[in-house]
Short mmCIF file of C-alpha atoms in Angstrom, two decimals:
data_model
loop_
_atom_site.label_atom_id
_atom_site.label_comp_id
_atom_site.label_asym_id
_atom_site.label_seq_id
_atom_site.Cartn_x
_atom_site.Cartn_y
_atom_site.Cartn_z
CA UNK A 222 -238.55 101.25 -178.60
CA UNK A 223 -239.05 98.94 -175.62
CA UNK A 224 -237.58 95.46 -175.35
CA UNK A 225 -238.25 92.31 -173.40
CA UNK A 226 -236.18 89.16 -172.87
CA UNK A 227 -236.42 85.91 -174.82
CA UNK A 228 -235.69 83.95 -171.62
CA UNK A 229 -234.26 84.29 -168.11
CA UNK A 230 -230.62 85.34 -167.66
CA UNK A 231 -228.53 84.91 -164.49
CA UNK A 232 -225.49 86.29 -162.71
CA UNK A 233 -223.63 85.58 -159.51
CA UNK A 234 -221.30 87.97 -157.68
CA UNK A 235 -219.22 87.54 -154.54
CA UNK A 236 -218.56 90.89 -152.85
CA UNK A 237 -216.83 91.01 -149.44
CA UNK A 238 -218.05 87.48 -148.64
CA UNK A 239 -221.69 88.30 -149.53
CA UNK A 240 -223.14 86.25 -152.39
CA UNK A 241 -225.52 88.01 -154.81
CA UNK A 242 -227.52 85.74 -157.15
CA UNK A 243 -229.17 87.80 -159.88
CA UNK A 244 -231.85 86.88 -162.38
CA UNK A 245 -233.73 88.92 -164.98
CA UNK A 246 -236.66 87.22 -166.70
CA UNK A 247 -239.74 88.00 -168.79
CA UNK A 248 -243.05 88.14 -166.87
CA UNK A 249 -246.68 88.88 -167.74
CA UNK A 250 -247.29 91.20 -164.81
CA UNK A 251 -247.25 91.68 -161.06
CA UNK A 252 -249.08 88.46 -160.01
CA UNK A 253 -246.54 86.30 -161.88
CA UNK A 254 -243.66 88.41 -160.54
CA UNK A 255 -244.84 88.02 -156.94
CA UNK A 256 -245.22 84.25 -157.40
CA UNK A 257 -241.59 84.07 -158.65
CA UNK A 258 -240.35 86.10 -155.66
CA UNK A 259 -242.22 83.81 -153.24
CA UNK A 260 -240.75 80.78 -155.00
CA UNK A 261 -237.23 82.24 -154.60
CA UNK A 262 -237.85 82.78 -150.87
CA UNK A 263 -238.84 79.10 -150.59
CA UNK A 264 -235.75 77.98 -152.58
CA UNK A 265 -233.38 80.16 -150.50
CA UNK A 266 -234.75 80.00 -146.94
CA UNK A 267 -231.41 81.03 -145.39
CA UNK A 268 -230.84 84.04 -147.67
CA UNK A 269 -230.70 87.41 -145.91
CA UNK A 270 -232.68 89.25 -148.62
CA UNK A 271 -234.66 88.59 -151.82
CA UNK A 272 -234.83 92.01 -153.49
CA UNK A 273 -236.69 92.63 -156.71
CA UNK A 274 -237.68 95.17 -159.34
CA UNK A 275 -240.53 94.83 -161.83
CA UNK A 276 -240.75 96.85 -165.03
CA UNK A 277 -244.28 96.26 -166.34
CA UNK A 278 -246.05 99.48 -167.27
CA UNK A 279 -248.52 100.54 -164.58
CA UNK A 280 -247.57 97.51 -162.46
CA UNK A 281 -243.89 98.52 -162.08
CA UNK A 282 -242.53 98.24 -158.52
CA UNK A 283 -239.36 97.75 -156.49
CA UNK A 284 -238.71 96.12 -153.11
CA UNK A 285 -235.62 96.37 -150.87
CA UNK A 286 -236.71 93.40 -148.68
CA UNK A 287 -235.12 94.75 -145.51
CA UNK A 288 -232.01 96.34 -147.06
CA UNK A 289 -231.66 100.08 -146.24
CA UNK A 290 -234.29 102.05 -148.20
CA UNK A 291 -233.36 102.80 -151.81
CA UNK A 292 -230.23 100.61 -151.88
CA UNK A 293 -231.59 97.57 -153.77
CA UNK A 294 -234.97 97.60 -155.53
CA UNK A 295 -234.85 101.15 -156.90
CA UNK A 296 -231.30 100.85 -158.34
CA UNK A 297 -232.29 97.52 -159.93
CA UNK A 298 -235.35 99.20 -161.46
CA UNK A 299 -233.13 101.95 -162.88
CA UNK A 300 -230.97 99.36 -164.69
CA UNK A 301 -234.12 97.89 -166.31
CA UNK A 302 -235.33 101.38 -167.25
CA UNK A 303 -231.92 102.33 -168.70
CA UNK A 304 -231.99 99.17 -170.87
CA UNK A 305 -235.52 100.13 -172.08
CA UNK A 306 -236.89 96.82 -170.82
CA UNK A 307 -240.59 96.16 -170.31
CA UNK A 308 -242.39 93.08 -168.97
CA UNK A 309 -239.36 91.92 -166.99
CA UNK A 310 -238.60 91.04 -163.38
CA UNK A 311 -235.14 91.44 -161.84
CA UNK A 312 -234.43 89.53 -158.63
CA UNK A 313 -231.31 89.39 -156.49
CA UNK A 314 -230.95 86.86 -153.67
CA UNK A 315 -228.33 87.96 -151.13
CA UNK A 316 -226.52 85.70 -148.71
CA UNK A 317 -224.87 87.98 -146.14
CA UNK A 318 -221.17 87.25 -145.63
CA UNK A 319 -220.67 89.15 -142.38
CA UNK A 320 -219.09 92.31 -143.84
CA UNK A 321 -221.31 95.40 -144.14
CA UNK A 322 -221.08 97.09 -147.55
CA UNK A 323 -222.57 100.48 -146.69
CA UNK A 324 -225.29 102.19 -148.73
CA UNK A 325 -223.04 102.94 -151.73
CA UNK A 326 -221.66 99.41 -151.74
CA UNK A 327 -225.16 97.93 -151.66
CA UNK A 328 -226.34 100.11 -154.55
CA UNK A 329 -223.31 99.03 -156.62
CA UNK A 330 -223.75 95.35 -155.72
CA UNK A 331 -227.44 95.19 -156.62
CA UNK A 332 -226.94 97.28 -159.76
CA UNK A 333 -224.01 95.10 -160.86
CA UNK A 334 -225.92 91.85 -160.24
CA UNK A 335 -228.65 92.97 -162.65
CA UNK A 336 -226.27 94.57 -165.17
CA UNK A 337 -224.06 91.44 -165.26
CA UNK A 338 -227.07 89.24 -166.02
CA UNK A 339 -228.03 91.55 -168.89
CA UNK A 340 -224.60 91.67 -170.58
CA UNK A 341 -225.38 88.91 -173.08
CA UNK A 342 -229.15 88.90 -172.65
CA UNK A 343 -231.18 88.12 -175.79
CA UNK A 344 -233.30 91.27 -176.14
CA UNK A 345 -236.46 91.13 -178.24
CA UNK A 346 -238.37 94.18 -179.48
CA UNK A 347 -241.62 94.41 -177.55
CA UNK A 348 -244.53 94.02 -179.96
CA UNK A 349 -247.82 95.52 -178.82
CA UNK A 350 -250.61 93.01 -179.40
CA UNK A 351 -254.20 93.82 -180.36
CA UNK A 352 -256.91 91.52 -179.00
CA UNK A 353 -259.90 91.31 -181.37
CA UNK A 354 -263.26 89.56 -181.32
CA UNK A 355 -265.78 89.08 -184.09
CA UNK A 356 -268.76 86.92 -185.02
CA UNK A 357 -269.60 85.58 -188.49
CA UNK A 358 -272.23 83.28 -190.03
CA UNK A 359 -271.34 79.57 -190.10
CA UNK A 360 -270.70 79.59 -193.87
CA UNK A 361 -267.92 82.19 -193.37
CA UNK A 362 -266.03 80.28 -190.67
CA UNK A 363 -263.58 78.65 -193.10
CA UNK A 364 -262.56 81.86 -194.87
CA UNK A 365 -262.09 83.67 -191.55
CA UNK A 366 -259.91 80.84 -190.25
CA UNK A 367 -257.81 81.05 -193.44
CA UNK A 368 -257.36 84.82 -193.03
CA UNK A 369 -256.33 84.41 -189.40
CA UNK A 370 -253.82 81.72 -190.34
CA UNK A 371 -252.43 83.78 -193.26
CA UNK A 372 -251.94 86.73 -190.89
CA UNK A 373 -250.25 84.56 -188.22
CA UNK A 374 -252.87 85.69 -185.72
CA UNK A 375 -253.09 83.71 -182.48
CA UNK A 376 -256.52 82.12 -182.24
CA UNK A 377 -257.52 82.30 -178.57
CA UNK A 378 -261.11 81.04 -178.65
CA UNK A 379 -263.86 79.89 -181.05
CA UNK A 380 -267.45 79.56 -179.83
CA UNK A 381 -270.25 78.12 -181.94
CA UNK A 382 -273.53 79.82 -181.00
CA UNK A 383 -276.07 81.42 -183.35
CA UNK A 384 -272.94 82.80 -185.04
CA UNK A 385 -269.31 81.63 -184.93
CA UNK A 386 -267.44 83.82 -182.44
CA UNK A 387 -263.67 84.29 -182.81
CA UNK A 388 -261.28 85.80 -180.25
CA UNK A 389 -257.76 86.32 -181.57
CA UNK A 390 -254.68 88.51 -181.24
CA UNK A 391 -251.91 89.78 -183.49
CA UNK A 392 -249.40 92.65 -183.59
CA UNK A 393 -251.40 95.89 -183.34
CA UNK A 394 -249.90 97.38 -186.50
CA UNK A 395 -251.32 94.47 -188.57
CA UNK A 396 -254.83 94.58 -187.07
CA UNK A 397 -256.45 97.19 -189.40
CA UNK A 398 -255.44 95.29 -192.56
CA UNK A 399 -256.73 91.98 -191.17
CA UNK A 400 -260.04 93.54 -190.13
CA UNK A 401 -260.43 94.95 -193.64
CA UNK A 402 -259.71 91.54 -195.24
CA UNK A 403 -262.22 89.78 -192.94
CA UNK A 404 -264.78 92.45 -193.85
CA UNK A 405 -264.12 91.71 -197.55
CA UNK A 406 -264.11 87.89 -197.42
CA UNK A 407 -267.34 87.81 -195.40
CA UNK A 408 -268.93 90.38 -197.73
CA UNK A 409 -269.61 92.61 -194.75
CA UNK A 410 -271.34 89.87 -192.72
CA UNK A 411 -269.01 90.24 -189.75
CA UNK A 412 -269.95 91.72 -186.38
CA UNK A 413 -267.02 93.18 -184.48
CA UNK A 414 -267.01 93.31 -180.69
CA UNK A 415 -267.20 96.94 -179.52
CA UNK A 416 -263.71 96.71 -178.01
CA UNK A 417 -262.34 95.59 -181.40
CA UNK A 418 -263.72 98.54 -183.35
#
């Protein structure tokens, strides 16, 4: 099972006069992750490095930001992978203290900065969401809304055209039962979007 974080967690380490400020936080994907990294660069203009690792399915990536290759981003990514995290960004801002740590020392420092942040991190099981769309006659709008509410589905959009169009999401394992109930309460007068079939 994969996990994500409920909120951002932080750490700070001082190793041979270098300061490592770590953060691991939930993100939606690479665009949000890159915006956070850019924001950190703006907040820490005198930092030597802003290294990061993103664990987000096909968008996963790691960046050493000028540290020797493989000494920062990749080890940080391995910590996230080992913790079975998904949809998270790890960042470490380093202020250089004048003492070189060597490749092994850098790997340990960046790994520890992420691991320390995760010690008491509130992990949440990652729930895969299904995004569904359907259209029903106007006289069925109320019963569909009640079914969505009863299923704790997130209503993303409602459009009133020749039919009432609903776009909603809910945990994927509950989607088949909800679709069946909507089929029943509308007496089969529901049109599912092809991607929702």
